[in-house]
């Protein structure tokens, strides 16, 4: 009986989900039909497909400028997961945003032919709905032999997107569209004038230092400088009781986090979404990057993080960034005079 109940619960969830997929698809489809009727053929409907990860979306912001330059009078939409919508809401190069319900809904939209021009920048590996058991292919990327296995051999994240879209591979720094509301929220936090931001955890464990390393580094910075340390991210497992340590994990949205980083003297973190925020807001970054699959000396960033003008990349070419020693970070901070210390290393 338990197996029978479990089977029908699974079927109920699946078929309810599928019904919602088609309802969401039809809602967007007919909305675009109405747009086309209103435009009377004078404007094309252009879609950009990049639904996740949020670092990829921040890195890819310049492509919206390039696509707008290619389609100055057309109606440009960006398909994105609802959780990342805020990154695009105030982008002046977009006319609208389509919130993705699931990858299968996106597949239906792409295959419907409703868009006059489509820039699909999403790889197959992060285009899967487990409930629908459906992948979304990207034949354009496949035809250009750009896959999840080789994309960093093609350049940074923006350059990969530009190549898939057929855009010029210009090295453009990303923008972040912070509003007065975001600045007001950060003002309400009453942060100190002098602080550093750290980001300690990503969704990929191989990139993460363990908490002991972060605690060692942060305690060293608290002891040897007069800066406050602000931790950002979704959650924290650090045990630091110093009054100059401020834990903002889970308390801010993405653009508020970007504004906190913008006001910081320095950003120290792993290669993850907040590092892209730091690049976009122009805060100097110390970024730890390790070997990733077959990628050894890859650089995810464009602009001044790519050139090294506004970032110091600490690499582990033999393994993951999780294995980078704390002493390497401390020595780099001293050697590059990134912040004033109360003493210098002997």
GROMACS .gro file of C-alpha atoms in nm:
model
  346
    1UNK     CA    1   0.000   0.000   0.000
    2UNK     CA    2   0.286   0.240   0.082
    3UNK     CA    3   0.443   0.181  -0.260
    4UNK     CA    4   0.105   0.238  -0.424
    5UNK     CA    5   0.055   0.565  -0.237
    6UNK     CA    6   0.411   0.678  -0.315
    7UNK     CA    7   0.359   0.599  -0.685
    8UNK     CA    8   0.043   0.807  -0.708
    9UNK     CA    9   0.194   1.090  -0.507
   10UNK     CA   10   0.480   1.095  -0.757
   11UNK     CA   11   0.240   1.089  -1.050
   12UNK     CA   12   0.030   1.366  -0.897
   13UNK     CA   13   0.336   1.589  -0.848
   14UNK     CA   14   0.462   1.517  -1.199
   15UNK     CA   15   0.134   1.574  -1.382
   16UNK     CA   16   0.049   1.880  -1.173
   17UNK     CA   17   0.392   2.018  -1.257
   18UNK     CA   18   0.346   1.940  -1.627
   19UNK     CA   19   0.011   2.118  -1.627
   20UNK     CA   20   0.179   2.426  -1.479
   21UNK     CA   21   0.456   2.400  -1.740
   22UNK     CA   22   0.206   2.425  -2.023
   23UNK     CA   23   0.004   2.699  -1.853
   24UNK     CA   24   0.320   2.908  -1.803
   25UNK     CA   25   0.426   2.839  -2.161
   26UNK     CA   26   0.087   2.944  -2.303
   27UNK     CA   27   0.077   3.256  -2.088
   28UNK     CA   28   0.411   3.377  -2.227
   29UNK     CA   29   0.334   3.257  -2.580
   30UNK     CA   30   0.009   3.452  -2.610
   31UNK     CA   31   0.161   3.758  -2.444
   32UNK     CA   32   0.422   3.764  -2.721
   33UNK     CA   33   0.152   3.709  -2.984
   34UNK     CA   34  -0.023   4.021  -2.853
   35UNK     CA   35   0.306   4.212  -2.868
   36UNK     CA   36   0.354   4.112  -3.231
   37UNK     CA   37   0.000   4.221  -3.317
   38UNK     CA   38   0.069   4.557  -3.152
   39UNK     CA   39   0.401   4.599  -3.333
   40UNK     CA   40   0.248   4.522  -3.676
   41UNK     CA   41   0.581   4.387  -3.798
   42UNK     CA   42   0.767   4.709  -3.716
   43UNK     CA   43   0.959   4.558  -3.422
   44UNK     CA   44   1.107   4.213  -3.381
   45UNK     CA   45   1.079   4.020  -3.056
   46UNK     CA   46   1.429   3.920  -2.945
   47UNK     CA   47   1.499   3.673  -2.663
   48UNK     CA   48   1.816   3.623  -2.458
   49UNK     CA   49   1.828   3.289  -2.278
   50UNK     CA   50   2.056   3.282  -1.975
   51UNK     CA   51   1.863   3.162  -1.674
   52UNK     CA   52   2.139   3.080  -1.422
   53UNK     CA   53   2.403   3.091  -1.249
   54UNK     CA   54   2.390   3.440  -1.106
   55UNK     CA   55   2.763   3.496  -1.163
   56UNK     CA   56   2.713   3.407  -1.530
   57UNK     CA   57   2.428   3.658  -1.554
   58UNK     CA   58   2.634   3.937  -1.397
   59UNK     CA   59   2.931   3.850  -1.620
   60UNK     CA   60   2.701   3.847  -1.922
   61UNK     CA   61   2.544   4.188  -1.865
   62UNK     CA   62   2.754   4.352  -2.141
   63UNK     CA   63   2.598   4.122  -2.400
   64UNK     CA   64   2.266   4.297  -2.345
   65UNK     CA   65   2.437   4.618  -2.460
   66UNK     CA   66   2.574   4.445  -2.768
   67UNK     CA   67   2.239   4.291  -2.855
   68UNK     CA   68   2.067   4.628  -2.806
   69UNK     CA   69   2.319   4.782  -3.047
   70UNK     CA   70   2.230   4.512  -3.299
   71UNK     CA   71   1.855   4.561  -3.240
   72UNK     CA   72   1.808   4.930  -3.150
   73UNK     CA   73   1.435   4.938  -3.227
   74UNK     CA   74   1.339   4.583  -3.137
   75UNK     CA   75   1.176   4.441  -2.823
   76UNK     CA   76   1.435   4.254  -2.617
   77UNK     CA   77   1.338   3.998  -2.352
   78UNK     CA   78   1.563   3.801  -2.117
   79UNK     CA   79   1.456   3.457  -1.991
   80UNK     CA   80   1.577   3.399  -1.636
   81UNK     CA   81   1.494   3.209  -1.319
   82UNK     CA   82   1.278   3.421  -1.085
   83UNK     CA   83   1.544   3.417  -0.810
   84UNK     CA   84   1.784   3.607  -1.039
   85UNK     CA   85   1.531   3.846  -1.191
   86UNK     CA   86   1.648   4.137  -0.978
   87UNK     CA   87   1.982   4.141  -1.162
   88UNK     CA   88   1.799   4.235  -1.482
   89UNK     CA   89   1.502   4.443  -1.366
   90UNK     CA   90   1.671   4.782  -1.407
   91UNK     CA   91   1.879   4.697  -1.714
   92UNK     CA   92   1.804   4.979  -1.961
   93UNK     CA   93   1.886   4.756  -2.259
   94UNK     CA   94   1.593   4.522  -2.189
   95UNK     CA   95   1.225   4.576  -2.258
   96UNK     CA   96   1.105   4.288  -2.045
   97UNK     CA   97   1.188   3.975  -1.849
   98UNK     CA   98   1.040   3.626  -1.880
   99UNK     CA   99   1.050   3.430  -1.557
  100UNK     CA  100   1.135   3.069  -1.623
  101UNK     CA  101   0.908   2.814  -1.452
  102UNK     CA  102   1.131   2.521  -1.543
  103UNK     CA  103   1.369   2.413  -1.818
  104UNK     CA  104   1.087   2.230  -1.999
  105UNK     CA  105   0.884   2.550  -2.025
  106UNK     CA  106   1.192   2.716  -2.172
  107UNK     CA  107   1.226   2.430  -2.422
  108UNK     CA  108   0.866   2.481  -2.534
  109UNK     CA  109   0.922   2.853  -2.582
  110UNK     CA  110   1.244   2.802  -2.777
  111UNK     CA  111   1.091   2.535  -3.001
  112UNK     CA  112   0.768   2.730  -3.057
  113UNK     CA  113   0.936   2.974  -3.295
  114UNK     CA  114   0.758   3.263  -3.125
  115UNK     CA  115   1.077   3.469  -3.104
  116UNK     CA  116   1.196   3.646  -3.417
  117UNK     CA  117   1.557   3.631  -3.295
  118UNK     CA  118   1.690   3.399  -3.026
  119UNK     CA  119   2.022   3.416  -2.841
  120UNK     CA  120   2.041   3.092  -2.643
  121UNK     CA  121   2.344   3.117  -2.415
  122UNK     CA  122   2.260   2.826  -2.185
  123UNK     CA  123   2.446   2.495  -2.185
  124UNK     CA  124   2.270   2.161  -2.175
  125UNK     CA  125   2.415   2.062  -1.838
  126UNK     CA  126   2.227   2.335  -1.649
  127UNK     CA  127   1.915   2.306  -1.865
  128UNK     CA  128   1.743   2.009  -1.703
  129UNK     CA  129   1.412   1.966  -1.522
  130UNK     CA  130   1.421   1.659  -1.300
  131UNK     CA  131   1.041   1.645  -1.265
  132UNK     CA  132   0.982   1.660  -1.640
  133UNK     CA  133   1.300   1.456  -1.702
  134UNK     CA  134   1.377   1.694  -1.986
  135UNK     CA  135   1.700   1.851  -2.111
  136UNK     CA  136   1.713   2.164  -2.325
  137UNK     CA  137   1.964   2.138  -2.607
  138UNK     CA  138   2.161   2.425  -2.756
  139UNK     CA  139   2.234   2.333  -3.119
  140UNK     CA  140   2.396   2.671  -3.188
  141UNK     CA  141   2.659   2.620  -2.918
  142UNK     CA  142   2.704   2.258  -3.026
  143UNK     CA  143   2.759   2.365  -3.388
  144UNK     CA  144   3.033   2.601  -3.269
  145UNK     CA  145   3.181   2.322  -3.055
  146UNK     CA  146   3.131   2.518  -2.733
  147UNK     CA  147   3.038   2.280  -2.453
  148UNK     CA  148   3.058   2.254  -2.076
  149UNK     CA  149   3.378   2.050  -2.126
  150UNK     CA  150   3.570   2.314  -2.321
  151UNK     CA  151   3.406   2.653  -2.270
  152UNK     CA  152   3.686   2.806  -2.060
  153UNK     CA  153   3.929   2.722  -2.340
  154UNK     CA  154   3.725   2.974  -2.544
  155UNK     CA  155   3.785   3.265  -2.303
  156UNK     CA  156   3.609   3.418  -2.005
  157UNK     CA  157   3.235   3.380  -1.941
  158UNK     CA  158   3.144   3.692  -2.137
  159UNK     CA  159   3.358   3.591  -2.432
  160UNK     CA  160   3.197   3.246  -2.441
  161UNK     CA  161   2.853   3.408  -2.446
  162UNK     CA  162   2.963   3.649  -2.719
  163UNK     CA  163   3.089   3.363  -2.934
  164UNK     CA  164   2.767   3.166  -2.897
  165UNK     CA  165   2.564   3.478  -2.980
  166UNK     CA  166   2.784   3.570  -3.276
  167UNK     CA  167   2.875   3.904  -3.118
  168UNK     CA  168   3.215   4.079  -3.126
  169UNK     CA  169   3.439   3.946  -2.849
  170UNK     CA  170   3.499   4.284  -2.687
  171UNK     CA  171   3.638   4.294  -2.334
  172UNK     CA  172   3.357   4.486  -2.164
  173UNK     CA  173   3.329   4.527  -1.787
  174UNK     CA  174   2.991   4.432  -1.637
  175UNK     CA  175   2.750   4.679  -1.479
  176UNK     CA  176   2.525   4.629  -1.179
  177UNK     CA  177   2.200   4.824  -1.166
  178UNK     CA  178   2.170   4.926  -0.801
  179UNK     CA  179   1.879   5.157  -0.717
  180UNK     CA  180   1.822   5.413  -0.445
  181UNK     CA  181   1.613   5.154  -0.258
  182UNK     CA  182   1.912   4.921  -0.238
  183UNK     CA  183   2.137   5.203  -0.120
  184UNK     CA  184   1.882   5.301   0.144
  185UNK     CA  185   1.871   4.945   0.276
  186UNK     CA  186   2.250   4.934   0.303
  187UNK     CA  187   2.251   5.276   0.471
  188UNK     CA  188   2.019   5.133   0.736
  189UNK     CA  189   2.284   4.874   0.826
  190UNK     CA  190   2.510   5.155   0.952
  191UNK     CA  191   2.824   4.979   0.841
  192UNK     CA  192   3.160   5.119   0.954
  193UNK     CA  193   3.361   5.340   0.721
  194UNK     CA  194   3.651   5.093   0.698
  195UNK     CA  195   3.565   4.733   0.624
  196UNK     CA  196   3.664   4.437   0.410
  197UNK     CA  197   3.414   4.193   0.261
  198UNK     CA  198   3.469   3.817   0.259
  199UNK     CA  199   3.268   3.553   0.077
  200UNK     CA  200   3.340   3.204   0.203
  201UNK     CA  201   3.099   2.950   0.052
  202UNK     CA  202   2.979   2.860  -0.295
  203UNK     CA  203   2.753   2.585  -0.423
  204UNK     CA  204   3.060   2.390  -0.538
  205UNK     CA  205   3.245   2.242  -0.240
  206UNK     CA  206   3.578   2.209  -0.421
  207UNK     CA  207   3.596   2.589  -0.435
  208UNK     CA  208   3.529   2.639  -0.066
  209UNK     CA  209   3.784   2.681   0.205
  210UNK     CA  210   3.683   2.502   0.523
  211UNK     CA  211   3.571   2.721   0.812
  212UNK     CA  212   3.901   2.677   0.998
  213UNK     CA  213   4.094   2.849   0.718
  214UNK     CA  214   3.851   3.139   0.702
  215UNK     CA  215   3.854   3.179   1.077
  216UNK     CA  216   4.235   3.185   1.074
  217UNK     CA  217   4.245   3.451   0.802
  218UNK     CA  218   3.970   3.667   0.951
  219UNK     CA  219   4.116   3.652   1.301
  220UNK     CA  220   4.455   3.751   1.158
  221UNK     CA  221   4.299   4.050   0.979
  222UNK     CA  222   4.112   4.153   1.292
  223UNK     CA  223   4.432   4.136   1.496
  224UNK     CA  224   4.669   4.302   1.249
  225UNK     CA  225   4.445   4.572   1.099
  226UNK     CA  226   4.185   4.815   1.227
  227UNK     CA  227   3.931   4.712   0.962
  228UNK     CA  228   3.594   4.552   1.028
  229UNK     CA  229   3.524   4.226   0.844
  230UNK     CA  230   3.184   4.182   0.678
  231UNK     CA  231   3.084   3.835   0.565
  232UNK     CA  232   2.828   3.805   0.285
  233UNK     CA  233   2.660   3.504   0.124
  234UNK     CA  234   2.367   3.275   0.184
  235UNK     CA  235   2.486   3.127   0.514
  236UNK     CA  236   2.787   3.108   0.742
  237UNK     CA  237   2.938   2.840   0.963
  238UNK     CA  238   3.212   3.062   1.105
  239UNK     CA  239   3.254   3.096   1.480
  240UNK     CA  240   3.389   3.446   1.530
  241UNK     CA  241   3.277   3.660   1.822
  242UNK     CA  242   3.485   3.971   1.763
  243UNK     CA  243   3.278   4.291   1.762
  244UNK     CA  244   3.446   4.397   1.436
  245UNK     CA  245   3.315   4.089   1.256
  246UNK     CA  246   2.973   4.148   1.096
  247UNK     CA  247   2.774   3.855   0.959
  248UNK     CA  248   2.530   3.965   0.685
  249UNK     CA  249   2.478   3.618   0.541
  250UNK     CA  250   2.119   3.558   0.437
  251UNK     CA  251   2.016   3.916   0.518
  252UNK     CA  252   2.054   4.085   0.179
  253UNK     CA  253   1.933   4.040  -0.176
  254UNK     CA  254   2.182   4.030  -0.462
  255UNK     CA  255   2.187   4.401  -0.544
  256UNK     CA  256   2.206   4.501  -0.177
  257UNK     CA  257   2.500   4.263  -0.149
  258UNK     CA  258   2.658   4.435  -0.448
  259UNK     CA  259   2.619   4.773  -0.278
  260UNK     CA  260   2.781   4.641   0.042
  261UNK     CA  261   3.074   4.516  -0.168
  262UNK     CA  262   3.097   4.849  -0.353
  263UNK     CA  263   3.155   5.036  -0.028
  264UNK     CA  264   3.424   4.796   0.093
  265UNK     CA  265   3.797   4.862   0.079
  266UNK     CA  266   3.865   4.509  -0.043
  267UNK     CA  267   3.682   4.191  -0.143
  268UNK     CA  268   3.835   3.854  -0.054
  269UNK     CA  269   3.662   3.544  -0.179
  270UNK     CA  270   3.645   3.231  -0.386
  271UNK     CA  271   3.547   3.218  -0.750
  272UNK     CA  272   3.171   3.250  -0.714
  273UNK     CA  273   2.882   3.486  -0.789
  274UNK     CA  274   2.980   3.757  -0.538
  275UNK     CA  275   3.323   3.784  -0.703
  276UNK     CA  276   3.140   3.886  -1.020
  277UNK     CA  277   2.946   4.143  -0.816
  278UNK     CA  278   3.278   4.282  -0.691
  279UNK     CA  279   3.403   4.310  -1.048
  280UNK     CA  280   3.083   4.485  -1.154
  281UNK     CA  281   3.094   4.745  -0.873
  282UNK     CA  282   3.468   4.811  -0.907
  283UNK     CA  283   3.595   4.689  -0.569
  284UNK     CA  284   3.945   4.543  -0.570
  285UNK     CA  285   3.928   4.166  -0.535
  286UNK     CA  286   4.154   3.894  -0.403
  287UNK     CA  287   4.008   3.585  -0.567
  288UNK     CA  288   4.110   3.224  -0.508
  289UNK     CA  289   4.078   3.006  -0.817
  290UNK     CA  290   4.175   2.641  -0.841
  291UNK     CA  291   4.189   2.382  -1.113
  292UNK     CA  292   3.839   2.313  -1.246
  293UNK     CA  293   3.807   1.985  -1.438
  294UNK     CA  294   4.053   2.035  -1.728
  295UNK     CA  295   4.072   2.412  -1.681
  296UNK     CA  296   4.396   2.521  -1.514
  297UNK     CA  297   4.462   2.888  -1.591
  298UNK     CA  298   4.110   2.998  -1.678
  299UNK     CA  299   3.980   3.344  -1.595
  300UNK     CA  300   3.603   3.386  -1.554
  301UNK     CA  301   3.603   3.767  -1.552
  302UNK     CA  302   3.613   4.050  -1.803
  303UNK     CA  303   3.726   4.409  -1.756
  304UNK     CA  304   3.972   4.503  -1.483
  305UNK     CA  305   3.944   4.167  -1.309
  306UNK     CA  306   4.061   4.001  -1.629
  307UNK     CA  307   4.350   4.243  -1.683
  308UNK     CA  308   4.459   4.225  -1.319
  309UNK     CA  309   4.430   4.602  -1.282
  310UNK     CA  310   4.168   4.566  -1.009
  311UNK     CA  311   4.214   4.209  -0.888
  312UNK     CA  312   4.473   3.967  -0.759
  313UNK     CA  313   4.410   3.608  -0.866
  314UNK     CA  314   4.559   3.345  -0.635
  315UNK     CA  315   4.574   3.012  -0.817
  316UNK     CA  316   4.615   2.648  -0.738
  317UNK     CA  317   4.699   2.486  -1.072
  318UNK     CA  318   4.737   2.143  -0.917
  319UNK     CA  319   4.401   2.110  -0.746
  320UNK     CA  320   4.095   2.294  -0.614
  321UNK     CA  321   4.102   2.637  -0.457
  322UNK     CA  322   4.004   2.470  -0.129
  323UNK     CA  323   4.369   2.361  -0.102
  324UNK     CA  324   4.520   2.710  -0.125
  325UNK     CA  325   4.704   2.774   0.207
  326UNK     CA  326   4.598   3.059   0.434
  327UNK     CA  327   4.960   3.178   0.444
  328UNK     CA  328   4.953   3.234   0.067
  329UNK     CA  329   4.664   3.476   0.104
  330UNK     CA  330   4.824   3.658   0.398
  331UNK     CA  331   5.156   3.692   0.214
  332UNK     CA  332   4.981   3.823  -0.096
  333UNK     CA  333   4.795   4.087   0.106
  334UNK     CA  334   5.125   4.207   0.251
  335UNK     CA  335   5.332   4.189  -0.066
  336UNK     CA  336   5.080   4.384  -0.272
  337UNK     CA  337   5.009   4.639   0.004
  338UNK     CA  338   4.637   4.593  -0.037
  339UNK     CA  339   4.554   4.710   0.316
  340UNK     CA  340   4.762   4.872   0.593
  341UNK     CA  341   4.885   4.624   0.854
  342UNK     CA  342   5.014   4.703   1.200
  343UNK     CA  343   5.331   4.509   1.110
  344UNK     CA  344   5.501   4.367   0.804
  345UNK     CA  345   5.602   4.007   0.752
  346UNK     CA  346   5.965   3.936   0.831
   0.00000   0.00000   0.00000
